[in-house]
Amino acid sequence: MKNKLLNGLQRFSRAMFIPVLILPIAGILIAIGNLFTNPGLLELFPAMDHPALTGFGTILSNALVSILNNLGLVFGVGIAVGLADKKRAEAGFNALLAYLVFIYAMNTFLELNGLLVDPEALQGTGQVMVLGVQILDMGVFLGILLGILTASVHNRFADIEFDNAFQIYGGSRFVFIVLIPVIVLFAILSSYIWPAIQAWINSLGGFINQSGNFGLFIYGMLERLLIPTGLHHLVYTPFLYTSLGGVQEVGGQVFEGARNIYYAEMADPAVQVLSNSVIWDARGISKMFGLIGACLAMYQTAKPENKRKAKAILIPAVFTSFIAGVTEPIEFSFMFIAPLLFVLHSILSGLSMVALNLLNVRAIGPNGFIDFLLYNVPLGIEKTRWPLYLLVGIFFFALYYGVFRLAITKFDLKTIGREASSEETRLYSKQDYEEKRRSQGEEIPKGEATPADQALGLAPTIVAALGGDENIQTITNCYSRLRLTVANPEIVNQEILKNETGASGVMINDENVQVVYGLQVNKIRKAVDEYLGRESNE
């Protein structure tokens, strides 16, 4: 039962990536729109104060804020696509239909029972307008539940076909036929059940917020500690996109979740100071500064004969963490060989969020320095206090360096450059890969192999290490990991994946396998799909 539950959570976590990874793009575009309408920048650069430019910025920001207003629909379609075993496009389409059926069914039921409140005074009533339809305010949870429900029905009935005149009702059409009564019943039951659930969620959010810095510390620590399981997304996502991360009225509209509130406040020039809720998205200190200090400590404690190699390994990982916020190549370099360091890293990550909160810093940088610049600098110092963010980052750079160096030397931890064999913990580069292929007799002229060529060349080795075509059941990927389900996890060769394909980490939990490749993972997944002759599961 434990494995079944964990497997389900792993699968749900993978599915969450489809909607979650698109939202930062919306945020960046809102930030770009804000550049054209920011009063401070217009004063500094008067040439920007042109109706065409300010109009473009306003349209861009308002257009992207619409995504935040319809997160239920975004998550419903995305999760249905992510959880579908096959015919994913049809699953997504049925999720869209299910969402429309649900909101009109609930609205009609509430109206028939006299439960609708005055639409001109919705705030605080637990009801909200969704796509112009008044229903109970289920927020992003509605999309999550409908996505799961749609995918479950889709996976059960998508292959059912009929003969003769009834054949047009088979497949995805039959899924929709089954969904209609299920969704209508779900809408009716939700009308009775959801108010109690919402009250519990609000009380939980209140408890977490009242717990202050201690709750923030636990949140920040757990968000890192759960990385080996791949379930850390389930920790931060509710705080970023639901009422657990706060509720705030911005420009006459109510937004839930730290990131949604931040984006909305960022797009509204009338907002003078960002709200406290944004602190739940302040995960960038350890990514942009802390782990760089950790890498410096690992480099300086490496054996003298291995320092050159350690530098070649760590510098690309540091760059990726600082610029793009992808930390797993660094974290997996010490996660399993020195778990004490990973626990210390998690504690320090939690403390960094507490430090920002104590200093009333409202800047964010969840995906690295580029995000940090786009999100915070245009808003000005008063609104975000971003210079303090950098000072806190420098402090945690030094703190990480000191703590990691002390732990490595005191306990003789076998981090990069200190291991007994130089092949035990490595982060592979393009040059490593090309040299290895040349050593095996392949002709690869220097500088001519493209990233796609490299990934395609690795595919046979990856497939073999995973037990072959017949052992690989599903293949997906997230931001940095190849995520698979396999028939027999015992035949997966972790050493080959690490030493011959450049994986910086491999995690096996029952039939779920996660292989960490960093930013090139998307190319690797496509190459494996192509090598196996399978249709891409994007």
PDB file of N, CA, C and O in Angstrom, residues 410-476:
ATOM      1  N   LYS A 410      35.961  17.765   8.571  1.00  0.00           N
ATOM      2  CA  LYS A 410      35.819  17.124   9.878  1.00  0.00           C
ATOM      3  C   LYS A 410      35.414  15.658   9.755  1.00  0.00           C
ATOM      4  O   LYS A 410      35.908  14.793  10.474  1.00  0.00           O
ATOM      5  N   PHE A 411      34.507  15.369   8.806  1.00  0.00           N
ATOM      6  CA  PHE A 411      34.004  14.003   8.666  1.00  0.00           C
ATOM      7  C   PHE A 411      34.603  13.279   7.460  1.00  0.00           C
ATOM      8  O   PHE A 411      34.184  12.167   7.137  1.00  0.00           O
ATOM      9  N   ASP A 412      35.574  13.915   6.789  1.00  0.00           N
ATOM     10  CA  ASP A 412      36.262  13.322   5.633  1.00  0.00           C
ATOM     11  C   ASP A 412      35.249  12.814   4.601  1.00  0.00           C
ATOM     12  O   ASP A 412      35.291  11.670   4.154  1.00  0.00           O
ATOM     13  N   LEU A 413      34.321  13.687   4.232  1.00  0.00           N
ATOM     14  CA  LEU A 413      33.274  13.314   3.277  1.00  0.00           C
ATOM     15  C   LEU A 413      33.855  13.240   1.871  1.00  0.00           C
ATOM     16  O   LEU A 413      34.645  14.100   1.466  1.00  0.00           O
ATOM     17  N   LYS A 414      33.430  12.241   1.106  1.00  0.00           N
ATOM     18  CA  LYS A 414      34.010  11.989  -0.224  1.00  0.00           C
ATOM     19  C   LYS A 414      33.271  12.768  -1.300  1.00  0.00           C
ATOM     20  O   LYS A 414      32.605  12.201  -2.174  1.00  0.00           O
ATOM     21  N   THR A 415      33.396  14.063  -1.237  1.00  0.00           N
ATOM     22  CA  THR A 415      32.779  14.903  -2.260  1.00  0.00           C
ATOM     23  C   THR A 415      33.670  14.920  -3.505  1.00  0.00           C
ATOM     24  O   THR A 415      34.711  14.265  -3.553  1.00  0.00           O
ATOM     25  N   ILE A 416      33.239  15.677  -4.516  1.00  0.00           N
ATOM     26  CA  ILE A 416      33.964  15.711  -5.793  1.00  0.00           C
ATOM     27  C   ILE A 416      35.429  16.078  -5.564  1.00  0.00           C
ATOM     28  O   ILE A 416      35.749  17.074  -4.913  1.00  0.00           O
ATOM     29  N   GLY A 417      36.315  15.245  -6.086  1.00  0.00           N
ATOM     30  CA  GLY A 417      37.745  15.458  -5.947  1.00  0.00           C
ATOM     31  C   GLY A 417      38.350  14.808  -4.729  1.00  0.00           C
ATOM     32  O   GLY A 417      39.574  14.781  -4.569  1.00  0.00           O
ATOM     33  N   ARG A 418      37.527  14.234  -3.838  1.00  0.00           N
ATOM     34  CA  ARG A 418      38.032  13.571  -2.626  1.00  0.00           C
ATOM     35  C   ARG A 418      37.720  12.084  -2.623  1.00  0.00           C
ATOM     36  O   ARG A 418      38.115  11.368  -1.718  1.00  0.00           O
ATOM     37  N   GLU A 419      36.978  11.619  -3.643  1.00  0.00           N
ATOM     38  CA  GLU A 419      36.572  10.222  -3.675  1.00  0.00           C
ATOM     39  C   GLU A 419      37.763   9.315  -3.966  1.00  0.00           C
ATOM     40  O   GLU A 419      38.785   9.748  -4.511  1.00  0.00           O
ATOM     41  N   ALA A 420      37.584   8.047  -3.598  1.00  0.00           N
ATOM     42  CA  ALA A 420      38.659   7.078  -3.819  1.00  0.00           C
ATOM     43  C   ALA A 420      38.919   6.887  -5.302  1.00  0.00           C
ATOM     44  O   ALA A 420      40.050   6.728  -5.748  1.00  0.00           O
ATOM     45  N   SER A 421      37.861   6.871  -6.090  1.00  0.00           N
ATOM     46  CA  SER A 421      37.999   6.738  -7.540  1.00  0.00           C
ATOM     47  C   SER A 421      37.408   7.968  -8.181  1.00  0.00           C
ATOM     48  O   SER A 421      36.307   8.399  -7.837  1.00  0.00           O
ATOM     49  N   SER A 422      38.118   8.564  -9.124  1.00  0.00           N
ATOM     50  CA  SER A 422      37.647   9.798  -9.756  1.00  0.00           C
ATOM     51  C   SER A 422      36.398   9.586 -10.580  1.00  0.00           C
ATOM     52  O   SER A 422      35.789  10.535 -11.036  1.00  0.00           O
ATOM     53  N   GLU A 423      35.985   8.325 -10.771  1.00  0.00           N
ATOM     54  CA  GLU A 423      34.807   8.075 -11.596  1.00  0.00           C
ATOM     55  C   GLU A 423      33.537   7.916 -10.763  1.00  0.00           C
ATOM     56  O   GLU A 423      32.465   7.720 -11.296  1.00  0.00           O
ATOM     57  N   GLU A 424      33.656   7.961  -9.414  1.00  0.00           N
ATOM     58  CA  GLU A 424      32.499   7.652  -8.588  1.00  0.00           C
ATOM     59  C   GLU A 424      31.451   8.758  -8.590  1.00  0.00           C
ATOM     60  O   GLU A 424      30.267   8.497  -8.617  1.00  0.00           O
ATOM     61  N   THR A 425      31.874  10.011  -8.494  1.00  0.00           N
ATOM     62  CA  THR A 425      30.919  11.114  -8.514  1.00  0.00           C
ATOM     63  C   THR A 425      31.366  12.138  -9.535  1.00  0.00           C
ATOM     64  O   THR A 425      32.356  12.840  -9.321  1.00  0.00           O
ATOM     65  N   ARG A 426      30.656  12.180 -10.639  1.00  0.00           N
ATOM     66  CA  ARG A 426      31.031  13.085 -11.716  1.00  0.00           C
ATOM     67  C   ARG A 426      29.818  13.786 -12.288  1.00  0.00           C
ATOM     68  O   ARG A 426      28.720  13.267 -12.277  1.00  0.00           O
ATOM     69  N   LEU A 427      30.062  14.972 -12.797  1.00  0.00           N
ATOM     70  CA  LEU A 427      29.090  15.669 -13.627  1.00  0.00           C
ATOM     71  C   LEU A 427      29.724  15.769 -14.996  1.00  0.00           C
ATOM     72  O   LEU A 427      30.771  16.385 -15.153  1.00  0.00           O
ATOM     73  N   TYR A 428      29.144  15.137 -15.994  1.00  0.00           N
ATOM     74  CA  TYR A 428      29.786  15.039 -17.294  1.00  0.00           C
ATOM     75  C   TYR A 428      29.477  16.249 -18.163  1.00  0.00           C
ATOM     76  O   TYR A 428      28.378  16.793 -18.127  1.00  0.00           O
ATOM     77  N   SER A 429      30.444  16.639 -18.964  1.00  0.00           N
ATOM     78  CA  SER A 429      30.286  17.735 -19.899  1.00  0.00           C
ATOM     79  C   SER A 429      30.230  17.196 -21.314  1.00  0.00           C
ATOM     80  O   SER A 429      30.452  16.007 -21.557  1.00  0.00           O
ATOM     81  N   LYS A 430      29.975  18.093 -22.258  1.00  0.00           N
ATOM     82  CA  LYS A 430      29.972  17.711 -23.668  1.00  0.00           C
ATOM     83  C   LYS A 430      31.332  17.143 -24.074  1.00  0.00           C
ATOM     84  O   LYS A 430      31.416  16.146 -24.794  1.00  0.00           O
ATOM     85  N   GLN A 431      32.412  17.772 -23.577  1.00  0.00           N
ATOM     86  CA  GLN A 431      33.742  17.292 -23.931  1.00  0.00           C
ATOM     87  C   GLN A 431      33.995  15.887 -23.402  1.00  0.00           C
ATOM     88  O   GLN A 431      34.608  15.051 -24.075  1.00  0.00           O
ATOM     89  N   ASP A 432      33.536  15.604 -22.169  1.00  0.00           N
ATOM     90  CA  ASP A 432      33.687  14.256 -21.615  1.00  0.00           C
ATOM     91  C   ASP A 432      33.041  13.233 -22.534  1.00  0.00           C
ATOM     92  O   ASP A 432      33.602  12.179 -22.824  1.00  0.00           O
ATOM     93  N   TYR A 433      31.813  13.564 -22.961  1.00  0.00           N
ATOM     94  CA  TYR A 433      31.054  12.625 -23.779  1.00  0.00           C
ATOM     95  C   TYR A 433      31.742  12.370 -25.120  1.00  0.00           C
ATOM     96  O   TYR A 433      31.884  11.240 -25.574  1.00  0.00           O
ATOM     97  N   GLU A 434      32.198  13.454 -25.772  1.00  0.00           N
ATOM     98  CA  GLU A 434      32.842  13.293 -27.069  1.00  0.00           C
ATOM     99  C   GLU A 434      34.144  12.489 -26.953  1.00  0.00           C
ATOM    100  O   GLU A 434      34.442  11.633 -27.787  1.00  0.00           O
ATOM    101  N   GLU A 435      34.919  12.766 -25.890  1.00  0.00           N
ATOM    102  CA  GLU A 435      36.169  12.039 -25.709  1.00  0.00           C
ATOM    103  C   GLU A 435      35.912  10.556 -25.488  1.00  0.00           C
ATOM    104  O   GLU A 435      36.658   9.701 -25.975  1.00  0.00           O
ATOM    105  N   LYS A 436      34.864  10.241 -24.762  1.00  0.00           N
ATOM    106  CA  LYS A 436      34.552   8.834 -24.509  1.00  0.00           C
ATOM    107  C   LYS A 436      34.180   8.118 -25.800  1.00  0.00           C
ATOM    108  O   LYS A 436      34.603   6.991 -26.058  1.00  0.00           O
ATOM    109  N   ARG A 437      33.403   8.791 -26.658  1.00  0.00           N
ATOM    110  CA  ARG A 437      33.022   8.170 -27.925  1.00  0.00           C
ATOM    111  C   ARG A 437      34.241   8.001 -28.831  1.00  0.00           C
ATOM    112  O   ARG A 437      34.372   6.996 -29.524  1.00  0.00           O
ATOM    113  N   ARG A 438      35.149   8.980 -28.801  1.00  0.00           N
ATOM    114  CA  ARG A 438      36.361   8.846 -29.607  1.00  0.00           C
ATOM    115  C   ARG A 438      37.214   7.668 -29.119  1.00  0.00           C
ATOM    116  O   ARG A 438      37.811   6.939 -29.901  1.00  0.00           O
ATOM    117  N   SER A 439      37.256   7.499 -27.774  1.00  0.00           N
ATOM    118  CA  SER A 439      38.048   6.397 -27.230  1.00  0.00           C
ATOM    119  C   SER A 439      37.491   5.040 -27.620  1.00  0.00           C
ATOM    120  O   SER A 439      38.183   4.033 -27.580  1.00  0.00           O
ATOM    121  N   GLN A 440      36.193   5.021 -28.001  1.00  0.00           N
ATOM    122  CA  GLN A 440      35.569   3.773 -28.442  1.00  0.00           C
ATOM    123  C   GLN A 440      35.653   3.601 -29.953  1.00  0.00           C
ATOM    124  O   GLN A 440      35.020   2.715 -30.520  1.00  0.00           O
ATOM    125  N   GLY A 441      36.418   4.481 -30.619  1.00  0.00           N
ATOM    126  CA  GLY A 441      36.652   4.316 -32.052  1.00  0.00           C
ATOM    127  C   GLY A 441      35.723   5.090 -32.947  1.00  0.00           C
ATOM    128  O   GLY A 441      35.823   4.978 -34.173  1.00  0.00           O
ATOM    129  N   GLU A 442      34.821   5.897 -32.384  1.00  0.00           N
ATOM    130  CA  GLU A 442      33.902   6.666 -33.214  1.00  0.00           C
ATOM    131  C   GLU A 442      34.586   7.947 -33.689  1.00  0.00           C
ATOM    132  O   GLU A 442      35.379   8.552 -32.959  1.00  0.00           O
ATOM    133  N   GLU A 443      34.267   8.355 -34.895  1.00  0.00           N
ATOM    134  CA  GLU A 443      34.852   9.574 -35.455  1.00  0.00           C
ATOM    135  C   GLU A 443      33.910  10.749 -35.210  1.00  0.00           C
ATOM    136  O   GLU A 443      32.847  10.849 -35.814  1.00  0.00           O
ATOM    137  N   ILE A 444      34.320  11.612 -34.312  1.00  0.00           N
ATOM    138  CA  ILE A 444      33.535  12.804 -34.009  1.00  0.00           C
ATOM    139  C   ILE A 444      34.478  13.985 -34.076  1.00  0.00           C
ATOM    140  O   ILE A 444      35.250  14.234 -33.150  1.00  0.00           O
ATOM    141  N   PRO A 445      34.498  14.742 -35.172  1.00  0.00           N
ATOM    142  CA  PRO A 445      35.367  15.919 -35.253  1.00  0.00           C
ATOM    143  C   PRO A 445      35.035  16.902 -34.132  1.00  0.00           C
ATOM    144  O   PRO A 445      33.872  17.104 -33.798  1.00  0.00           O
ATOM    145  N   LYS A 446      36.048  17.489 -33.556  1.00  0.00           N
ATOM    146  CA  LYS A 446      35.844  18.427 -32.465  1.00  0.00           C
ATOM    147  C   LYS A 446      34.993  19.601 -32.923  1.00  0.00           C
ATOM    148  O   LYS A 446      35.216  20.173 -33.968  1.00  0.00           O
ATOM    149  N   GLY A 447      34.011  19.929 -32.084  1.00  0.00           N
ATOM    150  CA  GLY A 447      33.178  21.100 -32.348  1.00  0.00           C
ATOM    151  C   GLY A 447      32.022  20.849 -33.288  1.00  0.00           C
ATOM    152  O   GLY A 447      31.238  21.726 -33.532  1.00  0.00           O
ATOM    153  N   GLU A 448      31.897  19.608 -33.844  1.00  0.00           N
ATOM    154  CA  GLU A 448      30.854  19.382 -34.837  1.00  0.00           C
ATOM    155  C   GLU A 448      29.632  18.673 -34.276  1.00  0.00           C
ATOM    156  O   GLU A 448      28.597  18.656 -34.900  1.00  0.00           O
ATOM    157  N   ALA A 449      29.776  18.048 -33.130  1.00  0.00           N
ATOM    158  CA  ALA A 449      28.651  17.314 -32.566  1.00  0.00           C
ATOM    159  C   ALA A 449      27.677  18.282 -31.914  1.00  0.00           C
ATOM    160  O   ALA A 449      28.053  19.049 -31.035  1.00  0.00           O
ATOM    161  N   THR A 450      26.438  18.291 -32.359  1.00  0.00           N
ATOM    162  CA  THR A 450      25.422  19.158 -31.780  1.00  0.00           C
ATOM    163  C   THR A 450      24.847  18.481 -30.539  1.00  0.00           C
ATOM    164  O   THR A 450      24.991  17.274 -30.352  1.00  0.00           O
ATOM    165  N   PRO A 451      24.167  19.240 -29.661  1.00  0.00           N
ATOM    166  CA  PRO A 451      23.537  18.624 -28.499  1.00  0.00           C
ATOM    167  C   PRO A 451      22.573  17.505 -28.870  1.00  0.00           C
ATOM    168  O   PRO A 451      22.500  16.492 -28.178  1.00  0.00           O
ATOM    169  N   ALA A 452      21.843  17.685 -29.967  1.00  0.00           N
ATOM    170  CA  ALA A 452      20.923  16.630 -30.397  1.00  0.00           C
ATOM    171  C   ALA A 452      21.689  15.378 -30.816  1.00  0.00           C
ATOM    172  O   ALA A 452      21.274  14.250 -30.537  1.00  0.00           O
ATOM    173  N   ASP A 453      22.842  15.566 -31.526  1.00  0.00           N
ATOM    174  CA  ASP A 453      23.663  14.430 -31.912  1.00  0.00           C
ATOM    175  C   ASP A 453      24.172  13.683 -30.682  1.00  0.00           C
ATOM    176  O   ASP A 453      24.171  12.452 -30.630  1.00  0.00           O
ATOM    177  N   GLN A 454      24.616  14.442 -29.695  1.00  0.00           N
ATOM    178  CA  GLN A 454      25.123  13.823 -28.468  1.00  0.00           C
ATOM    179  C   GLN A 454      24.032  12.988 -27.805  1.00  0.00           C
ATOM    180  O   GLN A 454      24.264  11.851 -27.395  1.00  0.00           O
ATOM    181  N   ALA A 455      22.840  13.586 -27.681  1.00  0.00           N
ATOM    182  CA  ALA A 455      21.740  12.875 -27.019  1.00  0.00           C
ATOM    183  C   ALA A 455      21.376  11.609 -27.780  1.00  0.00           C
ATOM    184  O   ALA A 455      21.158  10.547 -27.181  1.00  0.00           O
ATOM    185  N   LEU A 456      21.332  11.694 -29.124  1.00  0.00           N
ATOM    186  CA  LEU A 456      20.993  10.520 -29.911  1.00  0.00           C
ATOM    187  C   LEU A 456      22.055   9.443 -29.769  1.00  0.00           C
ATOM    188  O   LEU A 456      21.759   8.250 -29.739  1.00  0.00           O
ATOM    189  N   GLY A 457      23.316   9.862 -29.657  1.00  0.00           N
ATOM    190  CA  GLY A 457      24.384   8.895 -29.464  1.00  0.00           C
ATOM    191  C   GLY A 457      24.312   8.208 -28.113  1.00  0.00           C
ATOM    192  O   GLY A 457      24.747   7.058 -27.966  1.00  0.00           O
ATOM    193  N   LEU A 458      23.785   8.899 -27.115  1.00  0.00           N
ATOM    194  CA  LEU A 458      23.664   8.319 -25.782  1.00  0.00           C
ATOM    195  C   LEU A 458      22.474   7.375 -25.658  1.00  0.00           C
ATOM    196  O   LEU A 458      22.446   6.522 -24.766  1.00  0.00           O
ATOM    197  N   ALA A 459      21.478   7.537 -26.522  1.00  0.00           N
ATOM    198  CA  ALA A 459      20.222   6.800 -26.378  1.00  0.00           C
ATOM    199  C   ALA A 459      20.406   5.287 -26.266  1.00  0.00           C
ATOM    200  O   ALA A 459      19.798   4.667 -25.375  1.00  0.00           O
ATOM    201  N   PRO A 460      21.206   4.630 -27.129  1.00  0.00           N
ATOM    202  CA  PRO A 460      21.353   3.173 -27.002  1.00  0.00           C
ATOM    203  C   PRO A 460      21.896   2.756 -25.641  1.00  0.00           C
ATOM    204  O   PRO A 460      21.442   1.755 -25.065  1.00  0.00           O
ATOM    205  N   THR A 461      22.862   3.498 -25.128  1.00  0.00           N
ATOM    206  CA  THR A 461      23.430   3.161 -23.822  1.00  0.00           C
ATOM    207  C   THR A 461      22.410   3.356 -22.716  1.00  0.00           C
ATOM    208  O   THR A 461      22.314   2.538 -21.789  1.00  0.00           O
ATOM    209  N   ILE A 462      21.638   4.450 -22.802  1.00  0.00           N
ATOM    210  CA  ILE A 462      20.611   4.710 -21.789  1.00  0.00           C
ATOM    211  C   ILE A 462      19.564   3.610 -21.784  1.00  0.00           C
ATOM    212  O   ILE A 462      19.183   3.079 -20.733  1.00  0.00           O
ATOM    213  N   VAL A 463      19.089   3.246 -22.980  1.00  0.00           N
ATOM    214  CA  VAL A 463      18.064   2.194 -23.086  1.00  0.00           C
ATOM    215  C   VAL A 463      18.593   0.875 -22.545  1.00  0.00           C
ATOM    216  O   VAL A 463      17.909   0.162 -21.789  1.00  0.00           O
ATOM    217  N   ALA A 464      19.830   0.529 -22.909  1.00  0.00           N
ATOM    218  CA  ALA A 464      20.414  -0.729 -22.419  1.00  0.00           C
ATOM    219  C   ALA A 464      20.541  -0.719 -20.900  1.00  0.00           C
ATOM    220  O   ALA A 464      20.242  -1.719 -20.232  1.00  0.00           O
ATOM    221  N   ALA A 465      20.972   0.415 -20.334  1.00  0.00           N
ATOM    222  CA  ALA A 465      21.137   0.507 -18.882  1.00  0.00           C
ATOM    223  C   ALA A 465      19.802   0.435 -18.157  1.00  0.00           C
ATOM    224  O   ALA A 465      19.747   0.016 -16.992  1.00  0.00           O
ATOM    225  N   LEU A 466      18.737   0.820 -18.849  1.00  0.00           N
ATOM    226  CA  LEU A 466      17.398   0.759 -18.243  1.00  0.00           C
ATOM    227  C   LEU A 466      16.734  -0.597 -18.429  1.00  0.00           C
ATOM    228  O   LEU A 466      15.581  -0.787 -18.048  1.00  0.00           O
ATOM    229  N   GLY A 467      17.444  -1.531 -19.033  1.00  0.00           N
ATOM    230  CA  GLY A 467      16.910  -2.883 -19.175  1.00  0.00           C
ATOM    231  C   GLY A 467      16.323  -3.190 -20.527  1.00  0.00           C
ATOM    232  O   GLY A 467      15.705  -4.241 -20.714  1.00  0.00           O
ATOM    233  N   GLY A 468      16.487  -2.274 -21.498  1.00  0.00           N
ATOM    234  CA  GLY A 468      15.991  -2.538 -22.847  1.00  0.00           C
ATOM    235  C   GLY A 468      14.581  -2.044 -23.081  1.00  0.00           C
ATOM    236  O   GLY A 468      13.866  -1.643 -22.152  1.00  0.00           O
ATOM    237  N   ASP A 469      14.193  -2.090 -24.341  1.00  0.00           N
ATOM    238  CA  ASP A 469      12.883  -1.585 -24.774  1.00  0.00           C
ATOM    239  C   ASP A 469      11.748  -2.238 -23.999  1.00  0.00           C
ATOM    240  O   ASP A 469      10.813  -1.577 -23.540  1.00  0.00           O
ATOM    241  N   GLU A 470      11.836  -3.560 -23.827  1.00  0.00           N
ATOM    242  CA  GLU A 470      10.734  -4.286 -23.194  1.00  0.00           C
ATOM    243  C   GLU A 470      10.589  -3.940 -21.712  1.00  0.00           C
ATOM    244  O   GLU A 470       9.527  -4.140 -21.118  1.00  0.00           O
ATOM    245  N   ASN A 471      11.633  -3.402 -21.099  1.00  0.00           N
ATOM    246  CA  ASN A 471      11.564  -3.079 -19.673  1.00  0.00           C
ATOM    247  C   ASN A 471      11.038  -1.658 -19.432  1.00  0.00           C
ATOM    248  O   ASN A 471      10.576  -1.340 -18.348  1.00  0.00           O
ATOM    249  N   ILE A 472      11.127  -0.799 -20.468  1.00  0.00           N
ATOM    250  CA  ILE A 472      10.723   0.600 -20.314  1.00  0.00           C
ATOM    251  C   ILE A 472       9.250   0.730 -20.671  1.00  0.00           C
ATOM    252  O   ILE A 472       8.848   0.546 -21.817  1.00  0.00           O
ATOM    253  N   GLN A 473       8.441   1.089 -19.674  1.00  0.00           N
ATOM    254  CA  GLN A 473       6.997   1.188 -19.895  1.00  0.00           C
ATOM    255  C   GLN A 473       6.574   2.599 -20.306  1.00  0.00           C
ATOM    256  O   GLN A 473       5.839   2.774 -21.271  1.00  0.00           O
ATOM    257  N   THR A 474       7.015   3.599 -19.573  1.00  0.00           N
ATOM    258  CA  THR A 474       6.685   4.988 -19.926  1.00  0.00           C
ATOM    259  C   THR A 474       7.936   5.853 -19.802  1.00  0.00           C
ATOM    260  O   THR A 474       8.827   5.559 -19.002  1.00  0.00           O
ATOM    261  N   ILE A 475       7.964   6.928 -20.597  1.00  0.00           N
ATOM    262  CA  ILE A 475       9.087   7.865 -20.572  1.00  0.00           C
ATOM    263  C   ILE A 475       8.530   9.285 -20.578  1.00  0.00           C
ATOM    264  O   ILE A 475       7.776   9.658 -21.474  1.00  0.00           O
ATOM    265  N   THR A 476       8.882  10.057 -19.560  1.00  0.00           N
ATOM    266  CA  THR A 476       8.550  11.478 -19.532  1.00  0.00           C
ATOM    267  C   THR A 476       9.772  12.208 -18.977  1.00  0.00           C
ATOM    268  O   THR A 476      10.784  11.591 -18.663  1.00  0.00           O
TER     269      THR A 476
END
